[in-house]
Amino acid sequence: MRSKFKWIFTLLVAFTMQFSFAQQKTVTGTVTSDGAKLPGATVSISGTQQGTQTDENGKFSIKAAQGDVLEVSFLGKDTKTVKIGAGNVVNVVLSTTNNVIQDVVVQGYRTVTKKSAVTADASVSAKTIENRPNANAMNTLQGQLAGVNITASTGQPGAKSSVVIRGIGSINGNTDPLYVIDGFPSNSDSFRTINSNDIESIAVLKDAAATSEYGNRGSNGVIVVKTKKAKFGDAKTSFRYSSQYGVGYMQLPKYTYANAKELLKIEQNFGAGLGATLTDAEIAAYGVDTDWVDYFFRPSTSKSHNLSVENSNKNIASFTSLGYFDQDGILESTGIKRFNLRNNINGKSANEKFKYQINTGIGFSKNAQATNLGEGAINRNYVTGAFLGAPYVSTDVYQGSQSALDYYNNTPGLLATPIMLMDKLQTYTNLTDEIRVDVATDFAYSLTKNLTFRSRLNGQLLNTRFNQAEFPNSFNALLFQAAGQTFTGFEDIQSRREFLFNNLWQVAYNKQIGNHTFNISANAEYNNSRFQSNNFRQRGLIAGVFVPDTGAGYAADTGTNDFYVPQISAGQLRNDLISYFGSVDYDFSKKYGMVASIRRDGTSRFIESKQWGNFWSVGGRWNIDEEAFMDNAKFIDVLKLRGSYGTVGNQRIVDGTIYAGINPPAFADIYSVANNTYNGGTGYGISFGFPELQWETTTQSNVGLDFEMFKTRLKGSFDVYNKVTSDLFLAAPVSATAGTTSLTKNTDASLTNKGVELNLAYDLIRNQEKEILLTIRANGSYNDNTVDGIKANNGVIFTGTGPTYITENGGSLDAPFVYHYLGVNPANGNLLFEDKNGNPTETPTAADRKSTNKNYMPSYQGGFGFDFSYKGFFTSALFTYAFDVWRFDIDLENLYDPSNLGQFVVTNDMLNAWTPTNTNTQVPALNAANIGLDDDSDRFLRDASYIRLRNVQVGYRMPSKFLKDTFIKDLSFTLQAENVFNITKWQGFDPESDRSADFYQYPTPRLFTFGLDVKF
């Protein structure tokens, strides 16, 4: 009896224990990230369909049993798993993933998982882009992407950035990448009317496997921009407001300008200008010392406001934003104002067979720009007045336009330059209004489980109106007033409308058979671009009546003269592109993959028989980490080897806008009427075309390695590429019997860019429990540029005069071809140069010039920095660099030019110029007989390499306990600075430039901003 009781009791205890372990309980907790509660995070039980989401305070509650594994995830965060123990409370800290998007990448017209991608690309997310104080979003990417050289070579707000991917790929053609915005390959590279805070990600496609599907527009790389969209989910509305206020200051150069007394003394030594008429005592007592830089430049201000609303639902979601941006330029009279409205809708049917997306963006900007930058128009470029103005000239000289003209007429040379430009500030205006409307749609229907039909319909309207007015009786109007002309000045009104249209039809088939997965697509695409312009100039404005941009105050034409006849012109251009292309993406067992694509393009740019061309690519990958022999390499998380080879084209063989080279067509002979051709008569001018004209073709190979190690602490990629552009559009020699000695056409010349790229990110500290994360990151690239196959002029192309550049077989593009400067001859103060035999000479000949083998495009470029966060505090820094880059500093050359004495300021180094009693100096004599030869020498060729602290941020995210019982979900404050400092030998305003020589350009500013970001 007792034995039976013991058996029953043991069975009851075992059953009770089993029940207690299997019994579910309510598990609660909080999910945080970067010191803040994380609403909307997904909490699920691994291996089941059971899950929930955190509330607005980051809290969750879920039924689970001891031993279950919770999986916690959130977009942009590293997923974390936690095993349920005996307790009922589980708190989870998610770390932020690296800025580079890890989950998916763009591969041609498709988005694929990073694991299955075979392409070389680089991308950044919204976190990197938003809330930076740049009017142009592309400036924000500088130093972030390996192999992508982005330069903001002007401080003009909203100005276009120069973007070069893997080196310059054309000599005479356009080198801009193709821009694809929400699936629309529009060629639109103006980002001044796009709100950076609306951008979700930007990806740069670099190799043939990624770009060949873009055919004859892909040779310069492709930049894919995706704007933000809301996520599907429970019915929910969330708001976000961000605001910034900032100030900007000019980056000062390292030039040593002479002050007023120093300049007068130098003029006295030279025997020219005001200084030559003064005694030492009069110079010492001179009381004027004007800072013209301070007059024309100013501290600038900027402010921005952005409000966005996200509406989520099970089958439809929308993102709506409203933005305002206002930034003054550091140069007087310049600045930009911008208004943006965006609405992105994405939805799906209840059975998820039909999916759609409609993205609409509207932008309006008003941009006042400085004109005539980098030109010799001394009376129109404000920068020349600021940096050349003689400091002994007083601002009190200016008493109006007539006084400026009188001062100009009664002073030597161009001493009146700053006075002229003081008048321009008062009597000249310009404004560019731009309305931009982008509509991008995507409709997809799954006909079967494996077959999907897609259509994209996209359009873009750019409407630009430019107005400039030179007021009546202004200095420039009076200066150019003709005899008998009563009314002076002019007004220009230029209207430009550009419409771009894109339509894509696609059939995609995907199928998995065992370990084999196939994705096949067939596509047809039509692109149309149309440009219309109307230009009007009214000459003759009536003072006291004229009002800019209204038509008031126009002088009527009279029969006695043609002074006031309006000048009008109109233009219309059109470009069409029809394409058929397909791709095959194959995967075996998630270990091996292959991608192949082919595209046939037909373009209206070329003559009918030459309109069609084929472009293709193949690529493969090997996911080494999936192999069995890698099982013991526990420290390796991801290891993928990939490679690609293929062709792309560049139909923009004439540099300029997307319409350059269309009219007149470069394939046709153009005849024009020319006066005084023979014996004073009228004849024809002929511009010969090349009927066989086609696009330039780029063939590229790429081998890359992607890796992640130490539980994804270390992430990176390494690429080696070789990119060859052939069929270059150049002048080639022809027989003189053809009527000309050269013909511009596709030639046998080629341009090769080959190099390596490295991208790294490492979590030096990653402690989720203590909420501390320190990530260091770096990227870099090396590019070597060489030219070959030039047949004209013995394989040499010369461009420019003073200095001259050479492009020759075996050398780089546009290397300075100049005399080598040796210094000052101590015997007489003249300049010494090196002749072809290595000997010093004061009188070099053309035979003594040689190539420097230097280039204005950097051989090495990239960026490095860190991200750090600790319990709500966060900071980050980004350094950019460029090495082995050389440019002519023409601004510096002007400061050493003795012919400027009496007109402009010079460097105070001229006080140390050679004299018979001062022979040990590097400054030639003020009256050196051969000073003009330095224009075509390397005397002012300077190393423009630099390291720059491009951006630094310090911020604080408010702990959620302080936001409890308020409507605010998240609140953060940020202080940041742009262009903080440079480490460089360059003496000018900014070492960063896409020009081979700098001549009185708009300096880029140093910006400091304070920002607020709140979610509710």
PDB file of N, CA and C in Angstrom, residues 652-688:
ATOM      1  N   ARG A 652      26.784  61.202 -73.735  1.00  0.00           N
ATOM      2  CA  ARG A 652      27.010  62.642 -73.569  1.00  0.00           C
ATOM      3  C   ARG A 652      28.474  62.956 -73.915  1.00  0.00           C
ATOM      4  N   ILE A 653      28.810  62.788 -75.205  1.00  0.00           N
ATOM      5  CA  ILE A 653      30.196  62.921 -75.637  1.00  0.00           C
ATOM      6  C   ILE A 653      30.634  64.380 -75.725  1.00  0.00           C
ATOM      7  N   VAL A 654      29.689  65.308 -75.626  1.00  0.00           N
ATOM      8  CA  VAL A 654      29.990  66.732 -75.543  1.00  0.00           C
ATOM      9  C   VAL A 654      29.670  67.180 -74.124  1.00  0.00           C
ATOM     10  N   ASP A 655      30.635  67.786 -73.452  1.00  0.00           N
ATOM     11  CA  ASP A 655      30.440  68.169 -72.055  1.00  0.00           C
ATOM     12  C   ASP A 655      29.378  69.260 -71.942  1.00  0.00           C
ATOM     13  N   GLY A 656      28.713  69.304 -70.792  1.00  0.00           N
ATOM     14  CA  GLY A 656      27.668  70.280 -70.553  1.00  0.00           C
ATOM     15  C   GLY A 656      26.422  69.600 -70.019  1.00  0.00           C
ATOM     16  N   THR A 657      25.269  70.186 -70.304  1.00  0.00           N
ATOM     17  CA  THR A 657      24.005  69.615 -69.842  1.00  0.00           C
ATOM     18  C   THR A 657      23.675  68.363 -70.633  1.00  0.00           C
ATOM     19  N   ILE A 658      22.572  67.722 -70.296  1.00  0.00           N
ATOM     20  CA  ILE A 658      22.163  66.515 -71.007  1.00  0.00           C
ATOM     21  C   ILE A 658      21.768  66.808 -72.451  1.00  0.00           C
ATOM     22  N   TYR A 659      21.619  68.097 -72.793  1.00  0.00           N
ATOM     23  CA  TYR A 659      21.240  68.465 -74.155  1.00  0.00           C
ATOM     24  C   TYR A 659      22.429  68.921 -75.002  1.00  0.00           C
ATOM     25  N   ALA A 660      23.599  69.022 -74.396  1.00  0.00           N
ATOM     26  CA  ALA A 660      24.778  69.460 -75.137  1.00  0.00           C
ATOM     27  C   ALA A 660      25.093  68.460 -76.249  1.00  0.00           C
ATOM     28  N   GLY A 661      25.363  68.964 -77.449  1.00  0.00           N
ATOM     29  CA  GLY A 661      25.703  68.113 -78.572  1.00  0.00           C
ATOM     30  C   GLY A 661      24.523  67.658 -79.398  1.00  0.00           C
ATOM     31  N   ILE A 662      23.307  68.020 -78.969  1.00  0.00           N
ATOM     32  CA  ILE A 662      22.124  67.618 -79.736  1.00  0.00           C
ATOM     33  C   ILE A 662      21.899  68.546 -80.921  1.00  0.00           C
ATOM     34  N   ASN A 663      22.032  69.841 -80.692  1.00  0.00           N
ATOM     35  CA  ASN A 663      21.816  70.828 -81.744  1.00  0.00           C
ATOM     36  C   ASN A 663      22.856  71.936 -81.619  1.00  0.00           C
ATOM     37  N   PRO A 664      23.749  72.125 -82.610  1.00  0.00           N
ATOM     38  CA  PRO A 664      23.777  71.346 -83.858  1.00  0.00           C
ATOM     39  C   PRO A 664      24.317  69.948 -83.622  1.00  0.00           C
ATOM     40  N   PRO A 665      23.816  68.970 -84.363  1.00  0.00           N
ATOM     41  CA  PRO A 665      24.276  67.586 -84.154  1.00  0.00           C
ATOM     42  C   PRO A 665      25.720  67.410 -84.586  1.00  0.00           C
ATOM     43  N   ALA A 666      26.481  66.724 -83.765  1.00  0.00           N
ATOM     44  CA  ALA A 666      27.911  66.547 -84.052  1.00  0.00           C
ATOM     45  C   ALA A 666      28.154  65.579 -85.203  1.00  0.00           C
ATOM     46  N   PHE A 667      27.094  64.894 -85.682  1.00  0.00           N
ATOM     47  CA  PHE A 667      27.300  63.945 -86.778  1.00  0.00           C
ATOM     48  C   PHE A 667      27.070  64.592 -88.151  1.00  0.00           C
ATOM     49  N   ALA A 668      26.666  65.874 -88.164  1.00  0.00           N
ATOM     50  CA  ALA A 668      26.311  66.513 -89.432  1.00  0.00           C
ATOM     51  C   ALA A 668      27.241  67.684 -89.745  1.00  0.00           C
ATOM     52  N   ASP A 669      27.421  67.965 -91.026  1.00  0.00           N
ATOM     53  CA  ASP A 669      28.141  69.157 -91.449  1.00  0.00           C
ATOM     54  C   ASP A 669      27.201  70.353 -91.308  1.00  0.00           C
ATOM     55  N   ILE A 670      27.663  71.398 -90.648  1.00  0.00           N
ATOM     56  CA  ILE A 670      26.828  72.567 -90.394  1.00  0.00           C
ATOM     57  C   ILE A 670      27.365  73.746 -91.206  1.00  0.00           C
ATOM     58  N   TYR A 671      26.494  74.332 -91.987  1.00  0.00           N
ATOM     59  CA  TYR A 671      26.849  75.486 -92.807  1.00  0.00           C
ATOM     60  C   TYR A 671      26.205  76.731 -92.222  1.00  0.00           C
ATOM     61  N   SER A 672      26.983  77.783 -92.120  1.00  0.00           N
ATOM     62  CA  SER A 672      26.469  79.046 -91.591  1.00  0.00           C
ATOM     63  C   SER A 672      26.985  80.192 -92.438  1.00  0.00           C
ATOM     64  N   VAL A 673      26.199  81.270 -92.463  1.00  0.00           N
ATOM     65  CA  VAL A 673      26.592  82.445 -93.233  1.00  0.00           C
ATOM     66  C   VAL A 673      27.669  83.205 -92.469  1.00  0.00           C
ATOM     67  N   ALA A 674      28.736  83.589 -93.165  1.00  0.00           N
ATOM     68  CA  ALA A 674      29.842  84.320 -92.544  1.00  0.00           C
ATOM     69  C   ALA A 674      30.161  85.544 -93.387  1.00  0.00           C
ATOM     70  N   ASN A 675      30.317  86.680 -92.725  1.00  0.00           N
ATOM     71  CA  ASN A 675      30.628  87.926 -93.419  1.00  0.00           C
ATOM     72  C   ASN A 675      32.138  88.085 -93.613  1.00  0.00           C
ATOM     73  N   ASN A 676      32.511  88.885 -94.606  1.00  0.00           N
ATOM     74  CA  ASN A 676      33.909  89.239 -94.867  1.00  0.00           C
ATOM     75  C   ASN A 676      34.793  87.993 -95.053  1.00  0.00           C
ATOM     76  N   THR A 677      34.261  87.013 -95.757  1.00  0.00           N
ATOM     77  CA  THR A 677      35.054  85.804 -95.968  1.00  0.00           C
ATOM     78  C   THR A 677      36.038  85.959 -97.116  1.00  0.00           C
ATOM     79  N   TYR A 678      35.650  86.700 -98.135  1.00  0.00           N
ATOM     80  CA  TYR A 678      36.553  86.897 -99.273  1.00  0.00           C
ATOM     81  C   TYR A 678      36.256  88.245 -99.911  1.00  0.00           C
ATOM     82  N   ASN A 679      37.268  89.109 -99.914  1.00  0.00           N
ATOM     83  CA  ASN A 679      37.136  90.413-100.559  1.00  0.00           C
ATOM     84  C   ASN A 679      35.977  91.222 -99.985  1.00  0.00           C
ATOM     85  N   GLY A 680      35.702  91.011 -98.667  1.00  0.00           N
ATOM     86  CA  GLY A 680      34.620  91.758 -98.038  1.00  0.00           C
ATOM     87  C   GLY A 680      33.245  91.206 -98.315  1.00  0.00           C
ATOM     88  N   GLY A 681      33.155  90.084 -99.013  1.00  0.00           N
ATOM     89  CA  GLY A 681      31.851  89.528 -99.351  1.00  0.00           C
ATOM     90  C   GLY A 681      31.350  88.548 -98.302  1.00  0.00           C
ATOM     91  N   THR A 682      30.201  87.963 -98.601  1.00  0.00           N
ATOM     92  CA  THR A 682      29.565  86.995 -97.710  1.00  0.00           C
ATOM     93  C   THR A 682      29.834  85.590 -98.219  1.00  0.00           C
ATOM     94  N   GLY A 683      30.084  84.690 -97.278  1.00  0.00           N
ATOM     95  CA  GLY A 683      30.349  83.314 -97.666  1.00  0.00           C
ATOM     96  C   GLY A 683      29.776  82.346 -96.648  1.00  0.00           C
ATOM     97  N   TYR A 684      30.202  81.119 -96.752  1.00  0.00           N
ATOM     98  CA  TYR A 684      29.738  80.082 -95.844  1.00  0.00           C
ATOM     99  C   TYR A 684      30.855  79.686 -94.875  1.00  0.00           C
ATOM    100  N   GLY A 685      30.469  79.501 -93.625  1.00  0.00           N
ATOM    101  CA  GLY A 685      31.350  78.865 -92.665  1.00  0.00           C
ATOM    102  C   GLY A 685      30.912  77.422 -92.494  1.00  0.00           C
ATOM    103  N   ILE A 686      31.854  76.529 -92.471  1.00  0.00           N
ATOM    104  CA  ILE A 686      31.513  75.100 -92.409  1.00  0.00           C
ATOM    105  C   ILE A 686      32.104  74.493 -91.146  1.00  0.00           C
ATOM    106  N   SER A 687      31.258  73.785 -90.412  1.00  0.00           N
ATOM    107  CA  SER A 687      31.706  72.993 -89.279  1.00  0.00           C
ATOM    108  C   SER A 687      31.463  71.534 -89.637  1.00  0.00           C
ATOM    109  N   PHE A 688      32.543  70.793 -89.799  1.00  0.00           N
ATOM    110  CA  PHE A 688      32.414  69.428 -90.283  1.00  0.00           C
ATOM    111  C   PHE A 688      31.980  68.478 -89.168  1.00  0.00           C
TER     112      PHE A 688
END
